[in-house]
C-alpha atoms as a PDB file:
ATOM      1  CA  UNK A   1     -24.500  -1.779   2.141  1.00  0.00           C
ATOM      2  CA  UNK A   2     -23.909  -3.687   5.555  1.00  0.00           C
ATOM      3  CA  UNK A   3     -27.305  -3.351   6.695  1.00  0.00           C
ATOM      4  CA  UNK A   4     -28.280  -6.539   5.430  1.00  0.00           C
ATOM      5  CA  UNK A   5     -25.466  -8.552   6.684  1.00  0.00           C
ATOM      6  CA  UNK A   6     -25.824  -7.135  10.112  1.00  0.00           C
ATOM      7  CA  UNK A   7     -29.956  -8.208  10.096  1.00  0.00           C
ATOM      8  CA  UNK A   8     -28.539 -11.448   9.320  1.00  0.00           C
ATOM      9  CA  UNK A   9     -25.983 -11.476  12.049  1.00  0.00           C
ATOM     10  CA  UNK A  10     -28.661 -10.124  14.343  1.00  0.00           C
ATOM     11  CA  UNK A  11     -30.608 -12.812  13.515  1.00  0.00           C
ATOM     12  CA  UNK A  12     -27.733 -15.708  14.263  1.00  0.00           C
ATOM     13  CA  UNK A  13     -27.582 -14.042  17.705  1.00  0.00           C
ATOM     14  CA  UNK A  14     -31.094 -14.044  18.597  1.00  0.00           C
ATOM     15  CA  UNK A  15     -30.993 -17.991  17.749  1.00  0.00           C
ATOM     16  CA  UNK A  16     -27.683 -18.456  19.289  1.00  0.00           C
ATOM     17  CA  UNK A  17     -26.636 -19.775  16.304  1.00  0.00           C
ATOM     18  CA  UNK A  18     -23.519 -21.162  17.295  1.00  0.00           C
ATOM     19  CA  UNK A  19     -19.613 -20.710  16.149  1.00  0.00           C
ATOM     20  CA  UNK A  20     -19.867 -17.054  15.766  1.00  0.00           C
ATOM     21  CA  UNK A  21     -16.562 -16.225  16.124  1.00  0.00           C
ATOM     22  CA  UNK A  22     -14.197 -13.381  16.490  1.00  0.00           C
ATOM     23  CA  UNK A  23     -13.770 -13.189  12.669  1.00  0.00           C
ATOM     24  CA  UNK A  24     -17.147 -12.727  11.875  1.00  0.00           C
ATOM     25  CA  UNK A  25     -17.328  -9.901  13.747  1.00  0.00           C
ATOM     26  CA  UNK A  26     -14.262  -9.009  11.727  1.00  0.00           C
ATOM     27  CA  UNK A  27     -15.895  -9.115   8.728  1.00  0.00           C
ATOM     28  CA  UNK A  28     -18.900  -7.021   9.714  1.00  0.00           C
ATOM     29  CA  UNK A  29     -16.618  -4.367  11.065  1.00  0.00           C
ATOM     30  CA  UNK A  30     -14.348  -4.150   7.742  1.00  0.00           C
ATOM     31  CA  UNK A  31     -17.407  -3.259   5.762  1.00  0.00           C
ATOM     32  CA  UNK A  32     -18.705  -0.493   8.237  1.00  0.00           C
ATOM     33  CA  UNK A  33     -15.239   1.292   8.462  1.00  0.00           C
ATOM     34  CA  UNK A  34     -15.021   0.732   4.837  1.00  0.00           C
ATOM     35  CA  UNK A  35     -18.276   2.908   4.372  1.00  0.00           C
ATOM     36  CA  UNK A  36     -16.995   5.350   7.139  1.00  0.00           C
ATOM     37  CA  UNK A  37     -19.780   4.398   9.214  1.00  0.00           C
ATOM     38  CA  UNK A  38     -18.186   3.894  12.468  1.00  0.00           C
ATOM     39  CA  UNK A  39     -21.529   4.621  14.836  1.00  0.00           C
ATOM     40  CA  UNK A  40     -22.307   1.080  13.784  1.00  0.00           C
ATOM     41  CA  UNK A  41     -18.851   0.043  13.948  1.00  0.00           C
ATOM     42  CA  UNK A  42     -18.554   0.807  17.508  1.00  0.00           C
ATOM     43  CA  UNK A  43     -22.074  -0.806  18.597  1.00  0.00           C
ATOM     44  CA  UNK A  44     -20.940  -3.496  16.927  1.00  0.00           C
ATOM     45  CA  UNK A  45     -17.464  -3.763  19.001  1.00  0.00           C
ATOM     46  CA  UNK A  46     -19.382  -3.389  22.363  1.00  0.00           C
ATOM     47  CA  UNK A  47     -21.498  -5.938  21.286  1.00  0.00           C
ATOM     48  CA  UNK A  48     -18.909  -8.237  20.760  1.00  0.00           C
ATOM     49  CA  UNK A  49     -17.561  -7.089  23.991  1.00  0.00           C
ATOM     50  CA  UNK A  50     -20.691  -7.995  26.076  1.00  0.00           C
ATOM     51  CA  UNK A  51     -20.307 -11.144  23.751  1.00  0.00           C
ATOM     52  CA  UNK A  52     -16.908 -12.158  25.894  1.00  0.00           C
ATOM     53  CA  UNK A  53     -14.978 -12.547  22.981  1.00  0.00           C
ATOM     54  CA  UNK A  54     -11.797 -10.800  23.240  1.00  0.00           C
ATOM     55  CA  UNK A  55     -10.643  -8.609  19.846  1.00  0.00           C
ATOM     56  CA  UNK A  56      -7.833  -9.412  18.459  1.00  0.00           C
ATOM     57  CA  UNK A  57      -4.792  -7.653  16.359  1.00  0.00           C
ATOM     58  CA  UNK A  58      -7.417  -7.902  12.950  1.00  0.00           C
ATOM     59  CA  UNK A  59     -10.009  -5.912  15.074  1.00  0.00           C
ATOM     60  CA  UNK A  60      -8.087  -3.460  16.669  1.00  0.00           C
ATOM     61  CA  UNK A  61      -6.486  -2.816  13.034  1.00  0.00           C
ATOM     62  CA  UNK A  62      -9.487  -2.472  11.726  1.00  0.00           C
ATOM     63  CA  UNK A  63     -11.049  -0.239  14.069  1.00  0.00           C
ATOM     64  CA  UNK A  64      -8.022   2.134  13.981  1.00  0.00           C
ATOM     65  CA  UNK A  65      -7.895   2.163  10.116  1.00  0.00           C
ATOM     66  CA  UNK A  66     -11.832   3.546  10.860  1.00  0.00           C
ATOM     67  CA  UNK A  67     -11.108   6.509  13.208  1.00  0.00           C
ATOM     68  CA  UNK A  68      -8.378   7.174  10.581  1.00  0.00           C
ATOM     69  CA  UNK A  69     -10.405   8.223   8.473  1.00  0.00           C
ATOM     70  CA  UNK A  70     -12.265  10.291  10.355  1.00  0.00           C
ATOM     71  CA  UNK A  71      -9.293  11.778  11.644  1.00  0.00           C
ATOM     72  CA  UNK A  72      -9.509  11.075  15.286  1.00  0.00           C
ATOM     73  CA  UNK A  73      -5.930  10.405  16.024  1.00  0.00           C
ATOM     74  CA  UNK A  74      -6.575   9.942  20.076  1.00  0.00           C
ATOM     75  CA  UNK A  75      -8.622   7.293  19.214  1.00  0.00           C
ATOM     76  CA  UNK A  76      -5.928   5.564  17.076  1.00  0.00           C
ATOM     77  CA  UNK A  77      -3.372   6.160  19.498  1.00  0.00           C
ATOM     78  CA  UNK A  78      -5.411   4.617  22.120  1.00  0.00           C
ATOM     79  CA  UNK A  79      -6.001   1.315  19.608  1.00  0.00           C
ATOM     80  CA  UNK A  80      -2.031   1.125  19.242  1.00  0.00           C
ATOM     81  CA  UNK A  81      -1.360   1.612  23.052  1.00  0.00           C
ATOM     82  CA  UNK A  82      -3.188  -1.138  23.612  1.00  0.00           C
ATOM     83  CA  UNK A  83      -2.108  -3.154  21.092  1.00  0.00           C
ATOM     84  CA  UNK A  84       1.507  -2.665  22.531  1.00  0.00           C
ATOM     85  CA  UNK A  85       0.462  -3.172  26.026  1.00  0.00           C
ATOM     86  CA  UNK A  86      -1.023  -6.671  24.984  1.00  0.00           C
ATOM     87  CA  UNK A  87       1.774  -7.639  22.297  1.00  0.00           C
ATOM     88  CA  UNK A  88      -0.613  -7.529  19.426  1.00  0.00           C
ATOM     89  CA  UNK A  89       0.930  -5.309  17.405  1.00  0.00           C
ATOM     90  CA  UNK A  90       1.962  -6.841  13.440  1.00  0.00           C
ATOM     91  CA  UNK A  91       2.976  -5.545  10.633  1.00  0.00           C
ATOM     92  CA  UNK A  92      -0.931  -4.922   9.122  1.00  0.00           C
ATOM     93  CA  UNK A  93      -1.591  -2.823  12.605  1.00  0.00           C
ATOM     94  CA  UNK A  94       1.553  -0.839  12.222  1.00  0.00           C
ATOM     95  CA  UNK A  95       0.855   0.387   8.459  1.00  0.00           C
ATOM     96  CA  UNK A  96      -2.533   1.486   9.636  1.00  0.00           C
ATOM     97  CA  UNK A  97      -1.178   3.276  11.879  1.00  0.00           C
ATOM     98  CA  UNK A  98       1.158   4.480   9.446  1.00  0.00           C
ATOM     99  CA  UNK A  99      -1.709   5.514   7.340  1.00  0.00           C
ATOM    100  CA  UNK A 100      -3.673   7.189   9.682  1.00  0.00           C
ATOM    101  CA  UNK A 101      -0.582   9.512  10.884  1.00  0.00           C
ATOM    102  CA  UNK A 102      -0.324  10.754   7.284  1.00  0.00           C
ATOM    103  CA  UNK A 103      -4.082  11.336   6.463  1.00  0.00           C
ATOM    104  CA  UNK A 104      -3.666  13.370  10.019  1.00  0.00           C
ATOM    105  CA  UNK A 105      -0.737  15.355   8.210  1.00  0.00           C
ATOM    106  CA  UNK A 106       1.704  13.891  10.807  1.00  0.00           C
ATOM    107  CA  UNK A 107       4.786  13.056   9.141  1.00  0.00           C
ATOM    108  CA  UNK A 108       7.198  13.062  11.457  1.00  0.00           C
ATOM    109  CA  UNK A 109       5.348  10.400  13.367  1.00  0.00           C
ATOM    110  CA  UNK A 110       4.506   7.874  10.495  1.00  0.00           C
ATOM    111  CA  UNK A 111       8.286   8.416   9.257  1.00  0.00           C
ATOM    112  CA  UNK A 112       9.354   7.937  13.058  1.00  0.00           C
ATOM    113  CA  UNK A 113       7.707   4.459  12.802  1.00  0.00           C
ATOM    114  CA  UNK A 114       9.122   3.278   9.812  1.00  0.00           C
ATOM    115  CA  UNK A 115      12.733   4.109  10.771  1.00  0.00           C
ATOM    116  CA  UNK A 116      11.695   1.920  14.109  1.00  0.00           C
ATOM    117  CA  UNK A 117      10.389  -0.945  11.717  1.00  0.00           C
ATOM    118  CA  UNK A 118      13.939  -0.649   9.603  1.00  0.00           C
ATOM    119  CA  UNK A 119      15.621  -1.495  13.026  1.00  0.00           C
ATOM    120  CA  UNK A 120      13.571  -3.988  13.732  1.00  0.00           C
ATOM    121  CA  UNK A 121      14.098  -6.651  10.642  1.00  0.00           C
ATOM    122  CA  UNK A 122      11.969  -9.810  10.366  1.00  0.00           C
ATOM    123  CA  UNK A 123       8.686  -9.792  10.372  1.00  0.00           C
ATOM    124  CA  UNK A 124       7.684  -6.242  11.275  1.00  0.00           C
ATOM    125  CA  UNK A 125      10.160  -5.086   8.252  1.00  0.00           C
ATOM    126  CA  UNK A 126       8.578  -2.739   5.651  1.00  0.00           C
ATOM    127  CA  UNK A 127       6.797  -3.843   3.317  1.00  0.00           C
ATOM    128  CA  UNK A 128       4.859  -2.041   0.380  1.00  0.00           C
ATOM    129  CA  UNK A 129       1.952  -1.243   2.169  1.00  0.00           C
ATOM    130  CA  UNK A 130       4.342   0.612   4.134  1.00  0.00           C
ATOM    131  CA  UNK A 131       5.513   2.935   1.534  1.00  0.00           C
ATOM    132  CA  UNK A 132       2.400   3.409  -0.700  1.00  0.00           C
ATOM    133  CA  UNK A 133       0.849   5.843   1.639  1.00  0.00           C
ATOM    134  CA  UNK A 134       3.735   7.952   1.915  1.00  0.00           C
ATOM    135  CA  UNK A 135       3.951   8.143  -2.050  1.00  0.00           C
ATOM    136  CA  UNK A 136       0.369   8.958  -2.276  1.00  0.00           C
ATOM    137  CA  UNK A 137       0.787  11.501   0.385  1.00  0.00           C
ATOM    138  CA  UNK A 138       3.643  13.450  -1.049  1.00  0.00           C
ATOM    139  CA  UNK A 139       2.238  13.029  -4.879  1.00  0.00           C
ATOM    140  CA  UNK A 140      -0.451  14.948  -3.049  1.00  0.00           C
ATOM    141  CA  UNK A 141       1.025  17.655  -1.469  1.00  0.00           C
ATOM    142  CA  UNK A 142       3.719  18.907  -4.241  1.00  0.00           C
ATOM    143  CA  UNK A 143       6.572  17.150  -2.324  1.00  0.00           C
ATOM    144  CA  UNK A 144       8.965  15.355  -5.706  1.00  0.00           C
ATOM    145  CA  UNK A 145      11.622  15.000  -3.717  1.00  0.00           C
ATOM    146  CA  UNK A 146      10.165  12.883  -0.880  1.00  0.00           C
ATOM    147  CA  UNK A 147       7.968  11.464  -3.192  1.00  0.00           C
ATOM    148  CA  UNK A 148      10.551   9.827  -5.034  1.00  0.00           C
ATOM    149  CA  UNK A 149      12.816   8.946  -1.939  1.00  0.00           C
ATOM    150  CA  UNK A 150      10.133   6.783  -1.048  1.00  0.00           C
ATOM    151  CA  UNK A 151       9.370   5.130  -4.557  1.00  0.00           C
ATOM    152  CA  UNK A 152      13.314   4.281  -3.950  1.00  0.00           C
ATOM    153  CA  UNK A 153      12.836   2.695  -0.985  1.00  0.00           C
ATOM    154  CA  UNK A 154      10.324   0.952  -2.207  1.00  0.00           C
ATOM    155  CA  UNK A 155      11.819  -0.124  -5.433  1.00  0.00           C
ATOM    156  CA  UNK A 156      14.354  -1.165  -2.615  1.00  0.00           C
ATOM    157  CA  UNK A 157      12.195  -4.431  -1.262  1.00  0.00           C
ATOM    158  CA  UNK A 158      12.653  -5.774  -4.769  1.00  0.00           C
ATOM    159  CA  UNK A 159       9.590  -6.680  -5.606  1.00  0.00           C
ATOM    160  CA  UNK A 160       7.528  -5.718  -8.701  1.00  0.00           C
ATOM    161  CA  UNK A 161       5.747  -1.824  -7.759  1.00  0.00           C
ATOM    162  CA  UNK A 162       2.358  -1.984  -8.551  1.00  0.00           C
ATOM    163  CA  UNK A 163       1.574  -0.263 -11.645  1.00  0.00           C
ATOM    164  CA  UNK A 164      -1.423   1.735  -9.798  1.00  0.00           C
ATOM    165  CA  UNK A 165       1.754   3.593  -8.105  1.00  0.00           C
ATOM    166  CA  UNK A 166       3.516   3.873 -11.458  1.00  0.00           C
ATOM    167  CA  UNK A 167       0.517   5.477 -13.254  1.00  0.00           C
ATOM    168  CA  UNK A 168      -0.366   7.975 -11.170  1.00  0.00           C
ATOM    169  CA  UNK A 169       3.722   8.869 -10.370  1.00  0.00           C
ATOM    170  CA  UNK A 170       3.177   8.949 -14.234  1.00  0.00           C
ATOM    171  CA  UNK A 171       0.269  11.034 -14.006  1.00  0.00           C
ATOM    172  CA  UNK A 172       1.900  13.361 -11.243  1.00  0.00           C
ATOM    173  CA  UNK A 173       4.819  13.585 -13.233  1.00  0.00           C
ATOM    174  CA  UNK A 174       3.428  14.907 -16.724  1.00  0.00           C
ATOM    175  CA  UNK A 175       1.207  17.793 -14.843  1.00  0.00           C
ATOM    176  CA  UNK A 176       1.598  20.882 -16.237  1.00  0.00           C
ATOM    177  CA  UNK A 177       4.346  21.966 -13.458  1.00  0.00           C
ATOM    178  CA  UNK A 178       6.484  18.710 -14.501  1.00  0.00           C
ATOM    179  CA  UNK A 179       6.227  17.188 -11.141  1.00  0.00           C
ATOM    180  CA  UNK A 180       9.084  14.797 -11.987  1.00  0.00           C
ATOM    181  CA  UNK A 181      12.900  15.138 -14.035  1.00  0.00           C
ATOM    182  CA  UNK A 182      12.570  13.591 -17.378  1.00  0.00           C
ATOM    183  CA  UNK A 183      15.132  10.971 -15.921  1.00  0.00           C
ATOM    184  CA  UNK A 184      12.679  10.402 -13.592  1.00  0.00           C
ATOM    185  CA  UNK A 185       9.678   9.831 -16.306  1.00  0.00           C
ATOM    186  CA  UNK A 186      11.785   7.289 -18.018  1.00  0.00           C
ATOM    187  CA  UNK A 187      12.399   5.018 -15.306  1.00  0.00           C
ATOM    188  CA  UNK A 188       8.967   4.937 -14.311  1.00  0.00           C
ATOM    189  CA  UNK A 189       8.142   4.107 -18.002  1.00  0.00           C
ATOM    190  CA  UNK A 190      10.888   1.606 -18.593  1.00  0.00           C
ATOM    191  CA  UNK A 191       9.695   0.371 -15.197  1.00  0.00           C
ATOM    192  CA  UNK A 192       5.703   0.204 -16.702  1.00  0.00           C
ATOM    193  CA  UNK A 193       6.797  -1.296 -20.185  1.00  0.00           C
ATOM    194  CA  UNK A 194       8.488  -4.202 -17.765  1.00  0.00           C
ATOM    195  CA  UNK A 195       5.547  -4.572 -15.342  1.00  0.00           C
ATOM    196  CA  UNK A 196       1.821  -6.405 -15.675  1.00  0.00           C
ATOM    197  CA  UNK A 197       0.401  -3.449 -17.328  1.00  0.00           C
ATOM    198  CA  UNK A 198      -1.520  -3.641 -20.690  1.00  0.00           C
ATOM    199  CA  UNK A 199      -0.077  -3.063 -23.833  1.00  0.00           C
ATOM    200  CA  UNK A 200      -3.335  -0.374 -23.972  1.00  0.00           C
ATOM    201  CA  UNK A 201      -1.748   1.110 -20.869  1.00  0.00           C
ATOM    202  CA  UNK A 202       1.918   1.079 -22.014  1.00  0.00           C
ATOM    203  CA  UNK A 203       0.682   2.739 -25.308  1.00  0.00           C
ATOM    204  CA  UNK A 204      -1.449   5.570 -23.512  1.00  0.00           C
ATOM    205  CA  UNK A 205       1.674   6.280 -21.578  1.00  0.00           C
ATOM    206  CA  UNK A 206       3.716   6.745 -24.339  1.00  0.00           C
ATOM    207  CA  UNK A 207       2.210   8.958 -26.450  1.00  0.00           C
ATOM    208  CA  UNK A 208       1.535  10.938 -23.282  1.00  0.00           C
ATOM    209  CA  UNK A 209       5.084  11.542 -22.772  1.00  0.00           C
ATOM    210  CA  UNK A 210       6.066  12.044 -26.034  1.00  0.00           C
ATOM    211  CA  UNK A 211       4.103  14.862 -26.111  1.00  0.00           C
ATOM    212  CA  UNK A 212       5.610  16.458 -22.356  1.00  0.00           C
ATOM    213  CA  UNK A 213       9.357  15.315 -22.518  1.00  0.00           C
ATOM    214  CA  UNK A 214      11.824  16.784 -25.178  1.00  0.00           C
ATOM    215  CA  UNK A 215      11.895  13.769 -28.070  1.00  0.00           C
ATOM    216  CA  UNK A 216      14.412  14.880 -29.094  1.00  0.00           C
ATOM    217  CA  UNK A 217      16.727  13.344 -26.710  1.00  0.00           C
ATOM    218  CA  UNK A 218      17.735   9.903 -28.619  1.00  0.00           C
ATOM    219  CA  UNK A 219      18.287   8.663 -25.036  1.00  0.00           C
ATOM    220  CA  UNK A 220      14.920   9.112 -24.262  1.00  0.00           C
ATOM    221  CA  UNK A 221      13.775   8.022 -28.117  1.00  0.00           C
ATOM    222  CA  UNK A 222      15.018   4.966 -27.886  1.00  0.00           C
ATOM    223  CA  UNK A 223      14.092   4.308 -24.874  1.00  0.00           C
ATOM    224  CA  UNK A 224      10.437   5.045 -25.956  1.00  0.00           C
ATOM    225  CA  UNK A 225      11.064   2.919 -29.066  1.00  0.00           C
ATOM    226  CA  UNK A 226      12.394   0.050 -27.003  1.00  0.00           C
ATOM    227  CA  UNK A 227      10.715  -3.685 -27.670  1.00  0.00           C
ATOM    228  CA  UNK A 228       8.593  -4.249 -24.859  1.00  0.00           C
ATOM    229  CA  UNK A 229       9.610  -7.606 -23.426  1.00  0.00           C
ATOM    230  CA  UNK A 230       7.988  -9.939 -20.768  1.00  0.00           C
ATOM    231  CA  UNK A 231      10.334 -11.972 -18.513  1.00  0.00           C
ATOM    232  CA  UNK A 232       8.541 -15.486 -17.530  1.00  0.00           C
ATOM    233  CA  UNK A 233       8.081 -16.315 -13.310  1.00  0.00           C
ATOM    234  CA  UNK A 234      12.021 -17.616 -13.664  1.00  0.00           C
ATOM    235  CA  UNK A 235      13.736 -14.955 -14.995  1.00  0.00           C
ATOM    236  CA  UNK A 236      11.443 -12.300 -12.528  1.00  0.00           C
ATOM    237  CA  UNK A 237      12.629 -14.151  -9.237  1.00  0.00           C
ATOM    238  CA  UNK A 238      16.536 -14.264 -10.529  1.00  0.00           C
ATOM    239  CA  UNK A 239      15.913 -10.726 -11.121  1.00  0.00           C
ATOM    240  CA  UNK A 240      14.440 -10.044  -7.749  1.00  0.00           C
ATOM    241  CA  UNK A 241      16.882 -12.003  -6.453  1.00  0.00           C
ATOM    242  CA  UNK A 242      19.855 -10.743  -8.591  1.00  0.00           C
ATOM    243  CA  UNK A 243      20.839 -13.825  -9.321  1.00  0.00           C
ATOM    244  CA  UNK A 244      22.586 -14.686 -12.597  1.00  0.00           C
ATOM    245  CA  UNK A 245      21.082 -14.576 -15.719  1.00  0.00           C
ATOM    246  CA  UNK A 246      18.993 -17.886 -16.792  1.00  0.00           C
ATOM    247  CA  UNK A 247      20.698 -18.110 -19.778  1.00  0.00           C
ATOM    248  CA  UNK A 248      24.030 -18.427 -18.208  1.00  0.00           C
ATOM    249  CA  UNK A 249      23.654 -21.131 -15.674  1.00  0.00           C
ATOM    250  CA  UNK A 250      22.779 -20.586 -12.319  1.00  0.00           C
ATOM    251  CA  UNK A 251      25.033 -19.844  -9.974  1.00  0.00           C
ATOM    252  CA  UNK A 252      24.282 -17.995  -6.812  1.00  0.00           C
ATOM    253  CA  UNK A 253      27.860 -16.568  -6.183  1.00  0.00           C
END
């Protein structure tokens, strides 16, 4: 609980300890938001203003996340508009706003934000954290088409997909309602095998999938029994950038 840290923090203020920066406030704010204690978070936020400190992007993004967890979208929008007016909006702030909108069920606003981010390019382009809340939202609401669409966007970043995402999708895909098609499950399982997932996890999902998918399919059987290979770091870099294989000699063209 942040009660202990807050007591220490108050003692530091009372003794006028030097170098209490905005980062010190941000760390404690993060703790309150994580346990969804917005009463203390708001109190601390008022205190930093009283001490004539200026909230930075991390401060306001943390507060935005806290209000989003409570479904207080009016507060979320007010903070985001304030950040926009002060030119404090960065990628974490955009991702936080998207997550808050999705929690509130405002998919249209979240999708519009992603479209705008894609158009801007550069530092505000979508990243892994942009797409994850969409995938989890659509998995929860039963929209397989949209979940897969955002999964493909995530793969389009050419970064390794988190094992947690693959497992969540495999779990949903092997439900009794057969959320995903067999070919999609095959893609997920192949990516899991080629990821940093432990051998135990791979074997676990192999057993699950063998009970779900029609194992008489030769293609599926071949994939399930394909020897697992682990790429070294160099091979992963070449693959991510779509360069020629290391064995062929590097050739950017």
